[in-house]
mmCIF file of C-alpha atoms in Angstrom:
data_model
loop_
_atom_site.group_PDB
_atom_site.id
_atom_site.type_symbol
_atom_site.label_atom_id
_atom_site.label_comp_id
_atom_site.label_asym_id
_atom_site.label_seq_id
_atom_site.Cartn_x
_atom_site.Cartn_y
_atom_site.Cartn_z
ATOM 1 C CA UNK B 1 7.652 17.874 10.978
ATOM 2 C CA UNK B 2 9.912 15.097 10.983
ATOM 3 C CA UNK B 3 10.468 11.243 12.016
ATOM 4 C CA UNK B 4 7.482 10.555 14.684
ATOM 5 C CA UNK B 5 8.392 10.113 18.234
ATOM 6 C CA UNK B 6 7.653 6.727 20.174
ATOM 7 C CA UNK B 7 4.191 8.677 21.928
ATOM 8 C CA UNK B 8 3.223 9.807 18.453
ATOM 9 C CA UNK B 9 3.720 6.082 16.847
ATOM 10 C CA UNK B 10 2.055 4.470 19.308
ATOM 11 C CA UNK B 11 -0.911 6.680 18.361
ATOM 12 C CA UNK B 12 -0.400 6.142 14.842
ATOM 13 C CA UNK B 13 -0.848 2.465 15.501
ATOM 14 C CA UNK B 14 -4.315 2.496 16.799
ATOM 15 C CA UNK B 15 -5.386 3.824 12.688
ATOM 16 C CA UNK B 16 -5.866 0.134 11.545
ATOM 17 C CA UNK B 17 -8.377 -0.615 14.120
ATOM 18 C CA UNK B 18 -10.039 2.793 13.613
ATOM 19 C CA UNK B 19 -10.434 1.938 10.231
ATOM 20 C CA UNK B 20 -11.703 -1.167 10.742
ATOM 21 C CA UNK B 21 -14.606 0.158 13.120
ATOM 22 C CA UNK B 22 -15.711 2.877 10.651
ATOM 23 C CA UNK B 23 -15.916 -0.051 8.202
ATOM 24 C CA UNK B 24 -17.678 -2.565 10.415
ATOM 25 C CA UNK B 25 -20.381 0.146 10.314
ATOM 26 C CA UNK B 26 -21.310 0.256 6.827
ATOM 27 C CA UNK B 27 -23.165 -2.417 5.522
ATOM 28 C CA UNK B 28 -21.512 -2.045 2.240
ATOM 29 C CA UNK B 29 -18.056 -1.894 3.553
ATOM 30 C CA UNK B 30 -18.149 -3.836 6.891
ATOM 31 C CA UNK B 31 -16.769 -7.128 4.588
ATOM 32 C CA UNK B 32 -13.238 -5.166 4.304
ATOM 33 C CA UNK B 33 -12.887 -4.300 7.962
ATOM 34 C CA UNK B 34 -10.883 -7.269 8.721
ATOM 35 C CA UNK B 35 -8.772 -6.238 5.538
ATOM 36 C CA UNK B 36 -8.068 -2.848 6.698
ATOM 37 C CA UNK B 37 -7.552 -4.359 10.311
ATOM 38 C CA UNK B 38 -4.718 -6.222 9.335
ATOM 39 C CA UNK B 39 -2.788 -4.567 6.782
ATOM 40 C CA UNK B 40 0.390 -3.475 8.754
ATOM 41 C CA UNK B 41 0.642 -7.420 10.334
ATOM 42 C CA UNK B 42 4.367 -8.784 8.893
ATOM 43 C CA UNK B 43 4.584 -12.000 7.844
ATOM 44 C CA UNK B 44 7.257 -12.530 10.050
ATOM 45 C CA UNK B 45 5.053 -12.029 13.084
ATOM 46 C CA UNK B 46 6.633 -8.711 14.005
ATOM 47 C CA UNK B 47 3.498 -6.589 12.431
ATOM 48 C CA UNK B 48 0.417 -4.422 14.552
ATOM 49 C CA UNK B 49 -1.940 -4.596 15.954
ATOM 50 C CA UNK B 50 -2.221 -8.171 16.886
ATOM 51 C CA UNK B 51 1.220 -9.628 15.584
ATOM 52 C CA UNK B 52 -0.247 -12.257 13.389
ATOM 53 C CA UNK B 53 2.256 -14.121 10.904
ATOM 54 C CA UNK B 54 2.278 -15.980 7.745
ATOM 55 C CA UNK B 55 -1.017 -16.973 6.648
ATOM 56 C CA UNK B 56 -2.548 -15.923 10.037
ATOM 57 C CA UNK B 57 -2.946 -12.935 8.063
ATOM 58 C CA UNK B 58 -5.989 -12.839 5.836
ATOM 59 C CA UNK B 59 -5.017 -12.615 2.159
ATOM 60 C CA UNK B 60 -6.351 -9.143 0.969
ATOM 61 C CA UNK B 61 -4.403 -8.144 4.356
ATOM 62 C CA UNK B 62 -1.428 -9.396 2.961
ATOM 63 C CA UNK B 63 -1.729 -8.144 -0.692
ATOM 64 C CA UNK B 64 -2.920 -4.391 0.778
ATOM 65 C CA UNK B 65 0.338 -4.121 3.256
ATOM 66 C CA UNK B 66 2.550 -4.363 -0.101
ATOM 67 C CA UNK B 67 0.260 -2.228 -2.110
ATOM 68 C CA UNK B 68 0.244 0.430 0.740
ATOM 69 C CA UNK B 69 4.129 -0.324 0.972
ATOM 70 C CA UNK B 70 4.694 0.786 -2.552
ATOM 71 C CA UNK B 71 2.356 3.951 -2.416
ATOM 72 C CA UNK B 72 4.384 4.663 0.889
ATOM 73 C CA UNK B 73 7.878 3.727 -0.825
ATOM 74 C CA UNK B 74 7.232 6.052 -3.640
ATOM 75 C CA UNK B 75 5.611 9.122 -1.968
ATOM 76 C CA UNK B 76 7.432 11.970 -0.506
ATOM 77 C CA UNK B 77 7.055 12.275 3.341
ATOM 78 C CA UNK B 78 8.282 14.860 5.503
ATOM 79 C CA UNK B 79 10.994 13.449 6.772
ATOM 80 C CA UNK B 80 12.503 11.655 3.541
ATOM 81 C CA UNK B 81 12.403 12.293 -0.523
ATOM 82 C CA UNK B 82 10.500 9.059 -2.351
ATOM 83 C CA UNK B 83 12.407 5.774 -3.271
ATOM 84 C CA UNK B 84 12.940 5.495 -6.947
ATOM 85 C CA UNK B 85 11.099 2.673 -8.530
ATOM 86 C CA UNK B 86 14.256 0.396 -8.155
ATOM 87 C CA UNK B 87 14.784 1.251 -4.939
ATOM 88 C CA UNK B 88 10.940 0.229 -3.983
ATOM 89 C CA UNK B 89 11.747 -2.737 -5.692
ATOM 90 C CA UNK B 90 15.041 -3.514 -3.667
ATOM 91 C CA UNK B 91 12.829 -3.077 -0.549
ATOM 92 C CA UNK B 92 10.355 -5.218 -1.844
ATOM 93 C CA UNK B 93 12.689 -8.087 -2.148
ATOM 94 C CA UNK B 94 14.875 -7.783 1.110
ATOM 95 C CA UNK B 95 11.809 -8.500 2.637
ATOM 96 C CA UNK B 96 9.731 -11.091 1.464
ATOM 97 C CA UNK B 97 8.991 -13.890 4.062
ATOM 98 C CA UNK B 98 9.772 -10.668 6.564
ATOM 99 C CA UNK B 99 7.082 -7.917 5.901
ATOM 100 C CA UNK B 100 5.660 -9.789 3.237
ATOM 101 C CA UNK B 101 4.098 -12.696 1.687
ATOM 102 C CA UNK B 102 6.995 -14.086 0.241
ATOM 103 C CA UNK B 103 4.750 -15.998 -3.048
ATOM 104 C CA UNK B 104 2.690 -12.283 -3.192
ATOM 105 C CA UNK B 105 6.097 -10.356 -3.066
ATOM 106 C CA UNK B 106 7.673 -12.923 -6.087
ATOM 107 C CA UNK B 107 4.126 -12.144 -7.957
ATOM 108 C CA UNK B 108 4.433 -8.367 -7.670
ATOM 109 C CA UNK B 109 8.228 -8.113 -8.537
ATOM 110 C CA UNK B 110 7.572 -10.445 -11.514
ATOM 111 C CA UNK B 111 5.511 -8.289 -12.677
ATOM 112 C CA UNK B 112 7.140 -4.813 -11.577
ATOM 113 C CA UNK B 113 6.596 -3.162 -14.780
ATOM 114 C CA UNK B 114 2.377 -3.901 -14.713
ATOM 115 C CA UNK B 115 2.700 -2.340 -10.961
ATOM 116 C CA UNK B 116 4.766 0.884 -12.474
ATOM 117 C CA UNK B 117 2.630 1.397 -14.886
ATOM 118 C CA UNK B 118 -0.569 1.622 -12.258
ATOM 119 C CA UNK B 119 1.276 4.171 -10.613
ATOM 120 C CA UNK B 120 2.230 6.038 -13.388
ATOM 121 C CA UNK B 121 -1.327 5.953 -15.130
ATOM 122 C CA UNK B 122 -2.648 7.208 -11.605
ATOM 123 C CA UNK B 123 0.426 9.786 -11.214
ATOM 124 C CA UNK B 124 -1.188 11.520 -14.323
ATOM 125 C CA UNK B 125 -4.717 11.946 -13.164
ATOM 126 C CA UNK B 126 -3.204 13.914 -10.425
ATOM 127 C CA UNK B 127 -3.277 17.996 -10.477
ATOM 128 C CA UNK B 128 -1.113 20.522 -8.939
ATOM 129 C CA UNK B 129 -2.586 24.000 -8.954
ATOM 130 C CA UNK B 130 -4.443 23.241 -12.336
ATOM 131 C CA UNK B 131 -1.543 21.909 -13.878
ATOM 132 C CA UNK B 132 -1.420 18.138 -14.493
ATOM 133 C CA UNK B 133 1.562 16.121 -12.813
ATOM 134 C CA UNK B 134 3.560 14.206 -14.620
ATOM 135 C CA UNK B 135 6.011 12.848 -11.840
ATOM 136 C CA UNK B 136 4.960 10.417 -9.804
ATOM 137 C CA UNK B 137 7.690 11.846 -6.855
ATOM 138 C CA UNK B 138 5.357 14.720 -6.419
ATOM 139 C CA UNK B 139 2.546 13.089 -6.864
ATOM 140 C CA UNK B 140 1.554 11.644 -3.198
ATOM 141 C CA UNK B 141 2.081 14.511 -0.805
ATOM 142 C CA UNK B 142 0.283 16.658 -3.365
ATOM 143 C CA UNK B 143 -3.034 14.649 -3.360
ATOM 144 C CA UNK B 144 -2.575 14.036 0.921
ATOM 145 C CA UNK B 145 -2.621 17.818 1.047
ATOM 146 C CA UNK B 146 -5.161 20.024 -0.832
ATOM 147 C CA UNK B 147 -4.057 23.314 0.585
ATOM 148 C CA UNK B 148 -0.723 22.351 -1.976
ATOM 149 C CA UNK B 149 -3.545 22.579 -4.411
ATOM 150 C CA UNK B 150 -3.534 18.945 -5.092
ATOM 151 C CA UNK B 151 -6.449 16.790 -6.172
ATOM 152 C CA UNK B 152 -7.395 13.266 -7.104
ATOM 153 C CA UNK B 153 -8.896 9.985 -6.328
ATOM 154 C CA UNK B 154 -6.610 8.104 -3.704
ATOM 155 C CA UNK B 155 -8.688 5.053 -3.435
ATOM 156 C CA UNK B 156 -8.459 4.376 -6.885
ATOM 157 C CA UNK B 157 -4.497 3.664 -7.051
ATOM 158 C CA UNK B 158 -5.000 0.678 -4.528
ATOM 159 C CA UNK B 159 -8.686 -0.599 -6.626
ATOM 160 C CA UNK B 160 -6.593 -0.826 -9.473
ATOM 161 C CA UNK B 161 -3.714 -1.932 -7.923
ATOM 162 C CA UNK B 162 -6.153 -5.093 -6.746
ATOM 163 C CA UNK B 163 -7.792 -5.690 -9.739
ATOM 164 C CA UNK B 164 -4.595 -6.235 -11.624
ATOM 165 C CA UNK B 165 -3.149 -8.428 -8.901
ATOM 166 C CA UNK B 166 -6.189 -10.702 -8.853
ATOM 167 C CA UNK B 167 -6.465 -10.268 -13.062
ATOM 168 C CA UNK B 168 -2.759 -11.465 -13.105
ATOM 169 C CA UNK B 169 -2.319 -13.883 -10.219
ATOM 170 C CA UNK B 170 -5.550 -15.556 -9.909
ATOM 171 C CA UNK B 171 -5.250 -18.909 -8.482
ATOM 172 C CA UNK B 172 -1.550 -18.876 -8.171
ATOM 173 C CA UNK B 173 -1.035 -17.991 -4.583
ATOM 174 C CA UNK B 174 -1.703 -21.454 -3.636
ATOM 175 C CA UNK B 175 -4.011 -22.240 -5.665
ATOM 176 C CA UNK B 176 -6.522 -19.776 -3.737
ATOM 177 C CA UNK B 177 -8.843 -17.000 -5.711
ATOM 178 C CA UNK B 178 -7.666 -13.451 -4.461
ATOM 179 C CA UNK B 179 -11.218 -12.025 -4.691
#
């Protein structure tokens, strides 16, 4: 329980790549290995596993890492309660052109109250011992642990997540089609 150690992050560090290489052997999926790959680089260079920056980064790479931020942001962990939605938000913008795309970041926090309402149509599909949840600070470690008696469809938050982003900002990150 608790903050990791540096041994124990180091570890963690190797899950991109691991997810990559399960991908890379599905035919179906291999397409989204260098995605998942990439999706903790920083667009300040200062990202794993390879340290790319700025555009280095391939684009569903850099719309994933603030999608995963946000589901990270707002999700209890063991060593911290989740940010509020503002909060998340504040993040957000202290670090665009740092962690993230700076013209992605802009899109999302334009648009803040689109990306709430994902999380909150997602937060109620979630159960807790029968009992649907209602608040979305619950709602994360819940569905990460089932022997809390949470259930419910994790991939589904980011899919819709990435459908709204490329419904809503197609062609306006320079002029490039998200997917």
């Amino acid at each position: 329980q608790g903050k990791l150690d540096d041994s124990e992050w180091e570890i963690m560090k190797n899950h991109p790549e691991i997810g990559a290489n399960i991908l890379k052997k599905s035919s179906y999926l291999k397409e989204l290995a260098e995605i998942v790959l990439f999706h903790h680089e920083r667009f300040d260079g200062k990202g794993y596993p390879m340290g790319k920056i700025g555009t280095e980064i391939p684009l569903g790479s850099r719309i994933i890492a603030i999608c995963d931020s946000i589901d990270a942001m707002t999700s209890n962990r063991c060593y911290r309660k989740s940010l509020s939605f503002e909060d998340c938000f504040n993040q957000i913008q202290i670090n665009l052109g740092k962690m993230y795309d700076p013209e992605i970041g802009k899109l999302v926090l334009e648009n803040w109250n689109k990306i709430i309402e994902i999380i909150n149509k997602h937060n109620s599909k979630f159960i807790y011992r029968g009992v649907p949840n209602k608040d979305y600070k619950l709602l994360p470690s819940l569905h990460r642990d089932p022997s809390l008696g949470g259930v419910g469809d994790y991939g589904n938050f980011y899919e819709d997540f990435i459908k709204e982003i490329s419904k809503e900002f197609k062609g306006l990150i320079n002029g490039t089609e998200i997917f």
